[in-house]
XYZ file of C-alpha atoms in Angstrom:
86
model
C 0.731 -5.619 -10.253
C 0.049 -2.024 -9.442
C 2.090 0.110 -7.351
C 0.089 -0.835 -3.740
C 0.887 -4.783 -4.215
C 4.227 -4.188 -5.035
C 4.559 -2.353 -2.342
C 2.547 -4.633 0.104
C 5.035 -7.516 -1.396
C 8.243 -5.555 -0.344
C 7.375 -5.174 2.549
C 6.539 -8.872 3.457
C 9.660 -9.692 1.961
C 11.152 -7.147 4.735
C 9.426 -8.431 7.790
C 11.141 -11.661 7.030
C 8.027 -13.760 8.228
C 6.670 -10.821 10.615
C 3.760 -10.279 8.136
C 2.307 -13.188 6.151
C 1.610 -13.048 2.428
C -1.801 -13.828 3.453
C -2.470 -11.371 5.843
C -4.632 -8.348 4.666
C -2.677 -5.048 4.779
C -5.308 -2.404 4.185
C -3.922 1.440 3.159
C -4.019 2.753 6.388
C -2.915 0.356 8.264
C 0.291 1.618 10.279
C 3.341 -0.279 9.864
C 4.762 -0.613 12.913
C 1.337 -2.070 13.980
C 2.321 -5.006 11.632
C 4.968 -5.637 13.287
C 7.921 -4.190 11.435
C 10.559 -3.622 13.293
C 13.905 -0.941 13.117
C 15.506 -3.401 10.922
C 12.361 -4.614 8.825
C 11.790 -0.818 8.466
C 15.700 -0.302 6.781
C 14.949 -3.320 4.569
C 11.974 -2.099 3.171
C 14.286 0.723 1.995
C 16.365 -0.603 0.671
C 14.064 -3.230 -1.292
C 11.818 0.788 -2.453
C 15.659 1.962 -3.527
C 16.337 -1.019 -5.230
C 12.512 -1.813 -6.948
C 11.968 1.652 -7.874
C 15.643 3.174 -8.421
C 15.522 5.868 -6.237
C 17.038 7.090 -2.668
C 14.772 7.745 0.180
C 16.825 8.966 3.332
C 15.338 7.230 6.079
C 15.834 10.847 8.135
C 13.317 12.008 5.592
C 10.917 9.429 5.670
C 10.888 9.585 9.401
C 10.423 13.396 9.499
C 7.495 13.238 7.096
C 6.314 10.042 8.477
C 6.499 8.275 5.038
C 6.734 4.831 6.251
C 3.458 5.535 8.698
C 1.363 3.488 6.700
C 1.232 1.860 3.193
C -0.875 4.223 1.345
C 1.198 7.562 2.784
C 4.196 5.736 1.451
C 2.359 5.254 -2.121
C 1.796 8.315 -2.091
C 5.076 9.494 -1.648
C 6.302 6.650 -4.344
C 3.411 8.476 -6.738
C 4.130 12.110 -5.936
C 8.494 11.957 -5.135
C 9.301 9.629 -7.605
C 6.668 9.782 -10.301
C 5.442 5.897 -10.234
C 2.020 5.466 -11.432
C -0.920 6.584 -8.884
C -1.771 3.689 -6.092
């Protein structure tokens, strides 16, 4: 599974039923358009910290809009925390 469907995965698993496996979640879709809430938001995190071994301050991802849409946040994953390219 590359980097983007990993990523898409987590962040079903954060909405807790707010997105569907089956929905399509193309690269620029925003997040919060998916329905993601606050807390969905500091799951999905937590599930990147824990997947990928690394800390993203959610200050920081806010500031540079990191969690804006799925492929600005594969990008960061690529670029921050050297995981292979989206």
């Amino acid at each position: 599974m590359n980097l983007m469907e990993n990523v898409r995965q987590l962040i079903v698993e954060a909405s807790e039923g707010a997105v569907s496996p089956d929905q399509v979640l193309r690269a620029g879709d925003r997040l919060t358009d998916l329905g993601l809430d606050s807390l969905a938001v500091i799951k999905l995190i937590v599930l990147i910290e824990e997947n990928y071994g690394i800390e993203l301050d959610i200050e920081e991802a806010e500031n540079r809009q990191l969690l804006h849409s799925l492929s600005r946040l594969c990008e960061y994953l690529h670029m921050e925390a050297g995981l292979p390219q989206p």
